Amino acid sequence: MLVHTWHKSGSSLCSLHAALLLLALAIAQPALPIVAAAAKTPVILIPGDGGSQVEARLDGKPWVPHYWCSKTTKDYFPIWLNLELLTYFTIDCFVDNFRLHFDNVTNISHNAPNVSIRVPNYGDTAAVEYFDVSRISASAYFSGLVAALTKQLGYTRNVSVRGVPFDFRRSPPDLDVENFDSNLLQLIESTCRDNGNRPALLVAHSYGNIMALRFLQRQSADWKRRHIRALLAVGAPLGGAVKTVRVVSSGDSLNIPFEKPLTIRPLQRSFTSSAFLMPQAPLWPPGEPFASRPGRNYSSSNYAEFFADIGFPEGLAMRLASLTDFDATKPPGVEVHCVHGDGLPTPGRFVWTSDEPGWADSQPGIVNDNGDGTVNERSLQACVKFWSGVQKQPVRSFVIDGAEHVKILRHAAFINYTLTLLSTFDAEQPQPQPLLYSSKAKTLPDENAEDRWL
């Protein structure tokens, strides 16, 4: 069993074989085989939480938080990500327009009253290449990978590489109402047809892996054999992430200058995807707290108390509804490449020192864990732990030391891994041995094992 790890330190490797692997995968501009045939393995990009551009239209709102907030707009306008809406004067307007309202009878969320939301440019890579509609370099998302595909392998935007933007505010059951699965199925089938009936590589990031897994679990083995070459799962939070606990309890300012976490918290609490992405058993067992305050610990066994104590009791119903028909331990039934960062301080437990009423309104202390800065290592490695040896298709792992959760998509090692993978697919050659992760392996090797190539 091999776990291959890219180390940013450039320390010596254990063998010439390992050195050749890193040379092939990590050089910024590698000499890769260019496929002459017009038909290529198509690439489908499935973004994560916050990774899709979203538009809104105001249709005569009955109430606004400030007199300067608009009640009506003539047409749709960019609402996410639109940096112009995140200023001191406009943030409350943005929060009120973009929040969801959960119906605890139907267990489905709705947009704010008289607000229409749409996700434009389905199938278009433009919707997932940048977070911000202005396409500034600081908001780059899948843009680096798309540029590499087009310039180095001759891919064509919206023909051989496609984007799958979706309403990331919503949990998987919420997205059922928005026809996520049927839309994705049609996009994959049409894209495969347009590329010589070659099966596609799904490249999913973060929360997008949840949607990709759920989609694949629902398709027949024959359909997957004909349409899916592999799943490249990047930063997959299959067991949730502790970081979401602070988002729901005390709010997270998202690094927006001059904004207080409590200003953003109502919006973050309204997202059913936030409730879904909180730590889940069995990766977080009942006896391991992910949050604590004087005299009380909170773990996966007492979510009801947690939501009640932070003053957000409806969060429990949102969480329970969000987990409907989802089982991370059930494999997707296709070849999988699990790629993630490692070695960065990542919230492992939040500690509040106050026990006074409203204690959750203050920012907690952090006990760090290992991970990619956002998702904990145990959740990132769950695709190997849960699926390797369970499905007949291979499960492979590539760990990039020091790669951050979002920035990994711009990391040279990730981009080169993807290009190398596609080149081998298109050349119809067997997978090179250095990329293999034993499909029979059920656990990761010891951290100090030689095959981590420290």
Short mmCIF file of C-alpha atoms in Angstrom, two decimals:
data_model
loop_
_atom_site.label_atom_id
_atom_site.label_comp_id
_atom_site.label_asym_id
_atom_site.label_seq_id
_atom_site.Cartn_x
_atom_site.Cartn_y
_atom_site.Cartn_z
CA MET A 1 0.00 0.00 0.00
CA LEU A 2 1.46 3.34 -1.05
CA VAL A 3 0.59 6.83 0.05
CA HIS A 4 2.44 9.31 -2.10
CA THR A 5 3.04 12.69 -0.56
CA TRP A 6 4.29 15.92 -2.12
CA HIS A 7 6.48 17.81 0.34
CA LYS A 8 6.92 21.54 -0.12
CA SER A 9 10.21 21.43 1.82
CA GLY A 10 12.01 19.63 -1.00
CA SER A 11 13.68 17.22 1.43
CA SER A 12 15.60 14.24 0.06
CA LEU A 13 13.60 11.23 -1.06
CA CYS A 14 14.10 7.62 -0.26
CA SER A 15 14.78 6.37 -3.76
CA LEU A 16 15.47 7.31 -7.34
CA HIS A 17 12.01 5.94 -8.15
CA ALA A 18 10.44 8.46 -5.78
CA ALA A 19 12.54 11.27 -7.20
CA LEU A 20 11.40 10.50 -10.71
CA LEU A 21 7.78 10.53 -9.54
CA LEU A 22 8.07 13.95 -7.99
CA LEU A 23 9.90 15.25 -11.02
CA ALA A 24 7.03 14.11 -13.21
CA LEU A 25 4.32 15.48 -10.96
CA ALA A 26 5.76 18.64 -9.47
CA ILE A 27 7.61 20.57 -12.19
CA ALA A 28 5.55 23.64 -12.93
CA GLN A 29 5.58 23.13 -16.72
CA PRO A 30 6.04 19.40 -17.34
CA ALA A 31 6.61 17.82 -20.72
CA LEU A 32 3.28 16.05 -21.10
CA PRO A 33 2.07 14.01 -24.04
CA ILE A 34 -0.32 15.99 -26.20
CA VAL A 35 -3.18 13.89 -27.50
CA ALA A 36 -3.59 14.40 -31.21
CA ALA A 37 -7.06 12.90 -31.44
CA ALA A 38 -9.96 15.33 -31.25
CA ALA A 39 -11.77 13.17 -28.70
CA LYS A 40 -10.49 13.62 -25.16
CA THR A 41 -11.51 12.40 -21.76
CA PRO A 42 -13.99 15.16 -20.89
CA VAL A 43 -13.64 16.93 -17.56
CA ILE A 44 -16.60 17.94 -15.39
CA LEU A 45 -15.82 20.47 -12.62
CA ILE A 46 -18.06 20.31 -9.53
CA PRO A 47 -17.32 23.21 -7.15
CA GLY A 48 -17.55 23.35 -3.39
CA ASP A 49 -19.22 25.59 -0.83
CA GLY A 50 -19.09 29.15 -2.15
CA GLY A 51 -17.59 28.06 -5.46
CA SER A 52 -20.51 28.93 -7.75
CA GLN A 53 -21.50 32.38 -8.95
CA VAL A 54 -25.09 33.21 -8.01
CA GLU A 55 -27.55 35.90 -9.16
CA ALA A 56 -30.57 37.46 -7.44
CA ARG A 57 -33.59 39.55 -8.38
CA LEU A 58 -35.64 41.57 -5.90
CA ASP A 59 -39.36 41.48 -6.64
CA GLY A 60 -40.76 44.05 -4.21
CA LYS A 61 -39.46 42.91 -0.83
CA PRO A 62 -41.90 43.64 2.00
CA TRP A 63 -39.10 44.67 4.37
CA VAL A 64 -35.44 45.71 4.24
CA PRO A 65 -32.96 46.17 7.12
CA HIS A 66 -32.06 49.76 6.10
CA TYR A 67 -33.80 52.41 4.05
CA TRP A 68 -30.96 52.37 1.52
CA CYS A 69 -31.42 48.65 0.78
CA SER A 70 -33.29 48.10 -2.48
CA LYS A 71 -36.67 46.38 -2.46
CA THR A 72 -36.92 45.91 -6.22
CA THR A 73 -34.51 45.40 -9.10
CA LYS A 74 -35.35 45.36 -12.80
CA ASP A 75 -33.29 42.28 -13.52
CA TYR A 76 -30.98 39.73 -11.97
CA PHE A 77 -27.70 40.98 -10.54
CA PRO A 78 -24.59 39.16 -9.23
CA ILE A 79 -25.03 38.47 -5.52
CA TRP A 80 -22.27 35.88 -4.97
CA LEU A 81 -19.50 36.53 -5.00
CA ASN A 82 -19.85 40.28 -5.44
CA LEU A 83 -17.33 42.19 -3.36
CA GLU A 84 -19.26 45.42 -3.84
CA LEU A 85 -22.04 44.00 -1.66
CA LEU A 86 -19.73 43.19 1.26
CA THR A 87 -19.04 46.74 2.40
CA TYR A 88 -19.96 48.19 5.77
CA PHE A 89 -23.04 49.90 4.31
CA THR A 90 -24.31 47.04 2.15
CA ILE A 91 -23.54 43.89 4.14
CA ASP A 92 -26.91 43.84 5.96
CA CYS A 93 -28.74 44.20 2.64
CA PHE A 94 -26.71 41.30 1.23
CA VAL A 95 -27.37 39.04 4.23
CA ASP A 96 -31.10 39.68 4.10
CA ASN A 97 -31.26 39.03 0.34
CA PHE A 98 -29.16 35.86 0.31
CA ARG A 99 -30.38 34.03 3.39
CA LEU A 100 -32.59 30.95 3.27
CA HIS A 101 -35.77 30.25 5.25
CA PHE A 102 -36.18 26.66 6.47
CA ASP A 103 -39.66 25.11 6.54
CA ASN A 104 -39.63 22.56 9.36
CA VAL A 105 -42.82 20.95 8.03
CA THR A 106 -41.55 20.14 4.55
CA ASN A 107 -37.86 20.17 5.60
CA ILE A 108 -37.11 22.27 2.52
CA SER A 109 -35.61 25.76 2.41
CA HIS A 110 -36.92 28.74 0.50
CA ASN A 111 -35.41 32.02 -0.59
CA ALA A 112 -36.16 35.22 1.29
CA PRO A 113 -39.65 36.62 0.57
CA ASN A 114 -39.87 38.22 -2.88
CA VAL A 115 -36.28 37.30 -3.73
CA SER A 116 -35.54 35.13 -6.75
CA ILE A 117 -32.22 33.29 -6.89
CA ARG A 118 -30.67 31.60 -9.89
CA VAL A 119 -27.33 29.98 -10.70
CA PRO A 120 -26.36 31.12 -14.22
CA ASN A 121 -24.21 29.55 -16.91
CA TYR A 122 -24.80 25.89 -16.12
CA GLY A 123 -22.19 23.82 -17.94
CA ASP A 124 -19.96 26.86 -18.47
CA THR A 125 -16.53 26.91 -16.83
CA ALA A 126 -16.83 30.69 -16.38
CA ALA A 127 -19.22 30.04 -13.50
CA VAL A 128 -16.57 28.17 -11.49
CA GLU A 129 -13.23 29.60 -12.62
CA TYR A 130 -13.42 32.57 -10.23
CA PHE A 131 -15.35 33.22 -7.03
CA ASP A 132 -15.94 36.89 -7.85
CA VAL A 133 -17.71 38.03 -11.00
CA SER A 134 -14.98 40.63 -11.58
CA ARG A 135 -12.54 37.72 -12.12
CA ILE A 136 -9.78 39.34 -10.09
CA SER A 137 -6.78 37.10 -9.53
CA ALA A 138 -7.36 36.93 -5.78
CA SER A 139 -10.68 35.18 -6.41
CA ALA A 140 -9.24 32.48 -8.69
CA TYR A 141 -10.87 29.09 -8.17
CA PHE A 142 -10.75 26.48 -10.97
CA SER A 143 -9.16 29.00 -13.36
CA GLY A 144 -5.63 27.60 -13.04
CA LEU A 145 -6.72 24.07 -13.87
CA VAL A 146 -8.88 25.19 -16.79
CA ALA A 147 -6.02 27.27 -18.19
CA ALA A 148 -3.66 24.29 -17.93
CA LEU A 149 -6.16 21.99 -19.63
CA THR A 150 -6.68 24.35 -22.54
CA LYS A 151 -3.07 25.42 -23.03
CA GLN A 152 -1.23 22.16 -22.35
CA LEU A 153 -3.68 19.45 -23.36
CA GLY A 154 -5.72 21.27 -25.97
CA TYR A 155 -9.05 21.19 -24.13
CA THR A 156 -11.86 23.53 -25.16
CA ARG A 157 -13.95 25.42 -22.63
CA ASN A 158 -17.60 24.33 -22.54
CA VAL A 159 -16.91 21.44 -24.93
CA SER A 160 -14.37 19.11 -23.35
CA VAL A 161 -14.23 20.83 -19.94
CA ARG A 162 -17.51 21.85 -18.30
CA GLY A 163 -18.62 23.50 -15.06
CA VAL A 164 -21.42 22.45 -12.71
CA PRO A 165 -22.39 25.51 -10.64
CA PHE A 166 -25.12 24.94 -8.06
CA ASP A 167 -26.80 26.65 -5.12
CA PHE A 168 -24.20 25.80 -2.48
CA ARG A 169 -26.37 27.25 0.29
CA ARG A 170 -28.52 24.15 0.15
CA SER A 171 -28.07 20.68 1.65
CA PRO A 172 -28.22 17.61 -0.61
CA PRO A 173 -31.98 17.05 -0.02
CA ASP A 174 -32.59 20.75 -0.70
CA LEU A 175 -30.76 20.36 -4.00
CA ASP A 176 -32.97 17.43 -4.96
CA VAL A 177 -35.77 19.98 -5.31
CA GLU A 178 -33.52 21.92 -7.69
CA ASN A 179 -33.01 18.81 -9.87
CA PHE A 180 -29.29 18.59 -9.22
CA ASP A 181 -29.00 14.92 -10.22
CA SER A 182 -31.04 15.08 -13.42
CA ASN A 183 -29.25 18.23 -14.57
CA LEU A 184 -25.84 16.68 -13.92
CA LEU A 185 -26.80 13.43 -15.64
CA GLN A 186 -27.89 15.28 -18.78
CA LEU A 187 -24.72 17.39 -18.78
CA ILE A 188 -22.46 14.34 -18.43
CA GLU A 189 -24.27 12.41 -21.15
CA SER A 190 -24.21 15.28 -23.64
CA THR A 191 -20.57 16.07 -22.87
CA CYS A 192 -19.55 12.45 -23.38
CA ARG A 193 -21.38 12.37 -26.71
CA ASP A 194 -19.63 15.54 -27.83
CA ASN A 195 -16.25 13.97 -27.03
CA GLY A 196 -16.39 10.71 -28.93
CA ASN A 197 -18.43 8.93 -26.25
CA ARG A 198 -15.45 8.91 -23.92
CA PRO A 199 -16.35 8.58 -20.23
CA ALA A 200 -15.72 11.72 -18.17
CA LEU A 201 -13.42 12.58 -15.31
CA LEU A 202 -15.38 14.24 -12.50
CA VAL A 203 -13.21 16.76 -10.63
CA ALA A 204 -15.03 17.68 -7.44
CA HIS A 205 -13.81 20.07 -4.75
CA SER A 206 -14.87 20.18 -1.11
CA TYR A 207 -18.69 20.12 -0.75
CA GLY A 208 -18.91 19.25 -4.44
CA ASN A 209 -17.65 15.79 -3.48
CA ILE A 210 -20.73 15.25 -1.35
CA MET A 211 -22.94 15.99 -4.33
CA ALA A 212 -20.80 13.91 -6.69
CA LEU A 213 -20.82 10.92 -4.33
CA ARG A 214 -24.56 11.08 -3.77
CA PHE A 215 -25.12 11.34 -7.52
CA LEU A 216 -22.89 8.36 -8.31
CA GLN A 217 -24.47 6.22 -5.61
CA ARG A 218 -27.80 6.67 -7.38
CA GLN A 219 -26.63 5.65 -10.86
CA SER A 220 -26.49 2.11 -12.23
CA ALA A 221 -23.19 0.28 -12.65
CA ASP A 222 -23.75 0.12 -16.41
CA TRP A 223 -24.35 3.87 -16.68
CA LYS A 224 -21.22 4.62 -14.66
CA ARG A 225 -19.14 2.22 -16.77
CA ARG A 226 -20.17 4.06 -19.93
CA HIS A 227 -20.03 7.63 -18.65
CA ILE A 228 -17.55 7.96 -15.74
CA ARG A 229 -13.81 7.32 -16.13
CA ALA A 230 -12.96 8.33 -12.57
CA LEU A 231 -13.72 10.70 -9.70
CA LEU A 232 -10.94 13.09 -8.69
CA ALA A 233 -11.99 14.00 -5.16
CA VAL A 234 -10.15 17.13 -3.98
CA GLY A 235 -10.42 18.11 -0.32
CA ALA A 236 -13.49 15.93 0.25
CA PRO A 237 -15.12 16.59 3.69
CA LEU A 238 -16.88 13.23 3.82
CA GLY A 239 -17.24 13.36 7.60
CA GLY A 240 -17.81 17.10 7.88
CA ALA A 241 -15.42 19.63 9.40
CA VAL A 242 -15.08 21.07 12.90
CA LYS A 243 -14.61 24.56 11.42
CA THR A 244 -18.33 24.59 10.62
CA VAL A 245 -19.13 24.47 14.35
CA ARG A 246 -17.89 28.04 14.79
CA VAL A 247 -19.69 29.17 11.63
CA VAL A 248 -23.02 28.05 13.09
CA SER A 249 -22.41 29.01 16.71
CA SER A 250 -20.50 32.31 16.69
CA GLY A 251 -20.24 33.20 13.01
CA ASP A 252 -17.22 33.52 10.75
CA SER A 253 -16.32 36.85 9.15
CA LEU A 254 -14.87 35.06 6.09
CA ASN A 255 -11.89 37.41 6.31
CA ILE A 256 -14.05 40.31 5.16
CA PRO A 257 -12.38 43.50 6.48
CA PHE A 258 -14.26 45.43 9.16
CA GLU A 259 -17.10 42.92 9.34
CA LYS A 260 -18.12 41.30 12.61
CA PRO A 261 -18.84 37.55 12.68
CA LEU A 262 -22.24 38.19 14.25
CA THR A 263 -23.23 40.23 11.20
CA ILE A 264 -22.68 37.24 8.91
CA ARG A 265 -23.98 34.60 11.35
CA PRO A 266 -27.71 34.83 10.45
CA LEU A 267 -26.80 34.12 6.84
CA GLN A 268 -24.49 31.24 7.70
CA ARG A 269 -27.03 29.68 10.04
CA SER A 270 -29.68 29.81 7.34
CA PHE A 271 -27.67 27.62 4.96
CA THR A 272 -28.75 23.99 5.25
CA SER A 273 -25.35 23.07 3.81
CA SER A 274 -23.78 24.51 6.98
CA ALA A 275 -25.82 22.15 9.14
CA PHE A 276 -24.86 19.25 6.89
CA LEU A 277 -21.11 19.94 7.00
CA MET A 278 -20.79 19.76 10.78
CA PRO A 279 -18.76 16.83 12.22
CA GLN A 280 -20.38 13.45 11.70
CA ALA A 281 -20.09 10.02 13.28
CA PRO A 282 -18.32 7.64 12.98
CA LEU A 283 -15.32 9.89 12.29
CA TRP A 284 -16.22 11.97 15.37
CA PRO A 285 -17.29 9.41 17.98
CA PRO A 286 -19.70 10.34 20.79
CA GLY A 287 -16.93 10.59 23.37
CA GLU A 288 -14.85 13.14 21.47
CA PRO A 289 -16.00 16.76 21.91
CA PHE A 290 -15.70 19.24 19.05
CA ALA A 291 -16.81 22.13 21.29
CA SER A 292 -16.79 22.88 25.00
CA ARG A 293 -17.61 25.54 27.57
CA PRO A 294 -17.36 25.46 31.36
CA GLY A 295 -19.12 22.34 32.58
CA ARG A 296 -20.32 21.16 29.18
CA ASN A 297 -18.87 19.27 26.21
CA TYR A 298 -20.53 18.91 22.83
CA SER A 299 -20.01 15.97 20.50
CA SER A 300 -21.85 14.05 17.80
CA SER A 301 -23.99 12.49 20.54
CA ASN A 302 -25.65 15.68 21.83
CA TYR A 303 -26.35 17.97 18.89
CA ALA A 304 -29.77 18.75 20.35
CA GLU A 305 -28.17 20.31 23.44
CA PHE A 306 -25.60 22.12 21.33
CA PHE A 307 -28.17 23.83 19.10
CA ALA A 308 -30.37 24.70 22.08
CA ASP A 309 -27.47 26.14 24.06
CA ILE A 310 -26.24 28.38 21.23
CA GLY A 311 -29.75 29.80 20.86
CA PHE A 312 -30.45 28.14 17.52
CA PRO A 313 -32.80 25.21 18.29
CA GLU A 314 -34.13 25.03 14.72
CA GLY A 315 -30.63 24.05 13.65
CA LEU A 316 -31.26 20.51 14.85
CA ALA A 317 -34.17 19.99 12.45
CA MET A 318 -32.07 21.46 9.65
CA ARG A 319 -29.22 19.09 10.41
CA LEU A 320 -31.37 15.98 10.67
CA ALA A 321 -33.14 16.83 7.41
CA SER A 322 -29.83 17.53 5.66
CA LEU A 323 -28.52 14.04 6.38
CA THR A 324 -31.45 12.28 4.72
CA ASP A 325 -30.37 9.60 2.24
CA PHE A 326 -26.64 10.20 2.62
CA ASP A 327 -24.10 7.53 3.53
CA ALA A 328 -20.44 8.46 3.13
CA THR A 329 -19.36 4.87 3.76
CA LYS A 330 -21.11 3.64 0.61
CA PRO A 331 -18.57 3.82 -2.24
CA PRO A 332 -19.29 5.56 -5.55
CA GLY A 333 -18.57 2.52 -7.69
CA VAL A 334 -16.00 4.25 -9.92
CA GLU A 335 -12.23 4.67 -9.85
CA VAL A 336 -11.35 7.31 -7.24
CA HIS A 337 -8.35 9.60 -6.78
CA CYS A 338 -8.38 11.24 -3.35
CA VAL A 339 -6.25 14.40 -3.35
CA HIS A 340 -5.90 16.72 -0.38
CA GLY A 341 -3.59 18.98 1.55
CA ASP A 342 -1.99 18.15 4.87
CA GLY A 343 0.13 19.57 7.64
CA LEU A 344 -1.78 22.80 8.33
CA PRO A 345 -3.33 23.85 11.66
CA THR A 346 -7.03 23.06 11.36
CA PRO A 347 -9.69 23.62 14.04
CA GLY A 348 -10.17 20.41 16.02
CA ARG A 349 -12.15 21.78 18.95
CA PHE A 350 -13.57 25.15 19.93
CA VAL A 351 -13.43 26.29 23.56
CA TRP A 352 -15.60 29.04 25.03
CA THR A 353 -14.50 30.34 28.42
CA SER A 354 -17.78 32.04 29.31
CA ASP A 355 -20.85 30.32 30.68
CA GLU A 356 -22.97 33.46 30.74
CA PRO A 357 -26.14 33.77 28.62
CA GLY A 358 -25.14 34.54 25.05
CA TRP A 359 -21.78 32.81 25.43
CA ALA A 360 -21.90 31.70 21.79
CA ASP A 361 -21.88 35.35 20.67
CA SER A 362 -18.19 35.51 21.55
CA GLN A 363 -15.41 33.99 19.47
CA PRO A 364 -13.98 30.78 20.97
CA GLY A 365 -10.44 29.60 21.48
CA ILE A 366 -9.15 26.96 19.10
CA VAL A 367 -7.51 23.62 19.78
CA ASN A 368 -5.91 22.75 16.47
CA ASP A 369 -5.92 19.45 14.65
CA ASN A 370 -4.13 18.41 11.47
CA GLY A 371 -5.71 19.01 8.08
CA ASP A 372 -5.75 21.45 5.17
CA GLY A 373 -6.68 24.50 7.24
CA THR A 374 -10.42 23.93 6.76
CA VAL A 375 -11.16 20.20 6.73
CA ASN A 376 -9.71 17.80 9.30
CA GLU A 377 -7.37 15.06 8.14
CA ARG A 378 -9.67 12.25 9.24
CA SER A 379 -12.44 13.63 7.03
CA LEU A 380 -10.10 14.18 4.08
CA GLN A 381 -8.86 10.60 4.30
CA ALA A 382 -12.30 9.07 4.70
CA CYS A 383 -12.56 8.28 0.99
CA VAL A 384 -9.68 5.83 1.41
CA LYS A 385 -10.82 4.56 4.80
CA PHE A 386 -14.42 3.99 3.71
CA TRP A 387 -14.05 2.82 0.11
CA SER A 388 -10.68 1.14 -0.37
CA GLY A 389 -11.17 -2.62 -0.53
CA VAL A 390 -14.96 -2.21 -0.42
CA GLN A 391 -15.50 -1.45 -4.09
CA LYS A 392 -13.78 -3.34 -6.91
CA GLN A 393 -12.57 -0.14 -8.56
CA PRO A 394 -9.23 1.20 -7.27
CA VAL A 395 -8.99 4.02 -4.73
CA ARG A 396 -5.81 6.07 -4.98
CA SER A 397 -4.44 8.80 -2.73
CA PHE A 398 -2.18 11.79 -3.34
CA VAL A 399 -1.34 14.02 -0.38
CA ILE A 400 0.21 17.45 -0.94
CA ASP A 401 2.03 18.62 2.16
CA GLY A 402 1.16 22.19 3.11
CA ALA A 403 -1.57 22.65 0.50
CA GLU A 404 -4.47 24.78 1.80
CA HIS A 405 -8.10 23.73 1.22
CA VAL A 406 -8.87 26.18 -1.62
CA LYS A 407 -5.38 27.07 -2.81
CA ILE A 408 -4.72 23.39 -3.59
CA LEU A 409 -6.62 23.94 -6.85
CA ARG A 410 -3.82 26.32 -7.93
CA HIS A 411 -1.01 24.12 -6.58
CA ALA A 412 1.43 22.92 -9.26
CA ALA A 413 1.45 19.39 -7.84
CA PHE A 414 -2.34 19.09 -8.09
CA ILE A 415 -2.54 20.54 -11.60
CA ASN A 416 0.26 18.28 -12.83
CA TYR A 417 -1.30 15.25 -11.19
CA THR A 418 -4.54 15.98 -13.05
CA LEU A 419 -2.81 16.56 -16.39
CA THR A 420 -0.77 13.38 -16.02
CA LEU A 421 -3.88 11.43 -15.15
CA LEU A 422 -5.76 12.71 -18.19
CA SER A 423 -2.79 12.05 -20.46
CA THR A 424 -2.69 8.42 -19.38
CA PHE A 425 -6.45 8.12 -19.90
CA ASP A 426 -6.26 9.58 -23.39
CA ALA A 427 -3.24 7.49 -24.33
CA GLU A 428 -5.22 4.45 -23.16
CA GLN A 429 -2.28 3.24 -21.12
CA PRO A 430 -2.42 1.50 -17.74
CA GLN A 431 -2.06 3.75 -14.72
CA PRO A 432 1.65 4.26 -13.95
CA GLN A 433 2.68 2.43 -10.80
CA PRO A 434 3.64 5.58 -8.83
CA LEU A 435 0.00 6.72 -8.83
CA LEU A 436 -1.38 3.46 -7.52
CA TYR A 437 -3.02 3.14 -4.14
CA SER A 438 -3.86 -0.46 -3.34
CA SER A 439 -7.57 -1.12 -3.77
CA LYS A 440 -7.29 -3.79 -1.09
CA ALA A 441 -5.96 -1.45 1.57
CA LYS A 442 -8.40 -0.59 4.35
CA THR A 443 -6.28 1.72 6.51
CA LEU A 444 -3.61 4.32 6.00
CA PRO A 445 -0.03 3.37 6.86
CA ASP A 446 1.70 4.78 9.90
CA GLU A 447 2.62 8.43 9.49
CA ASN A 448 6.31 7.57 9.78
CA ALA A 449 6.23 4.68 7.32
CA GLU A 450 8.88 4.77 4.60
CA ASP A 451 6.32 4.88 1.81
CA ARG A 452 5.33 8.40 2.87
CA TRP A 453 8.75 9.37 1.44
CA LEU A 454 9.63 11.87 4.12
#
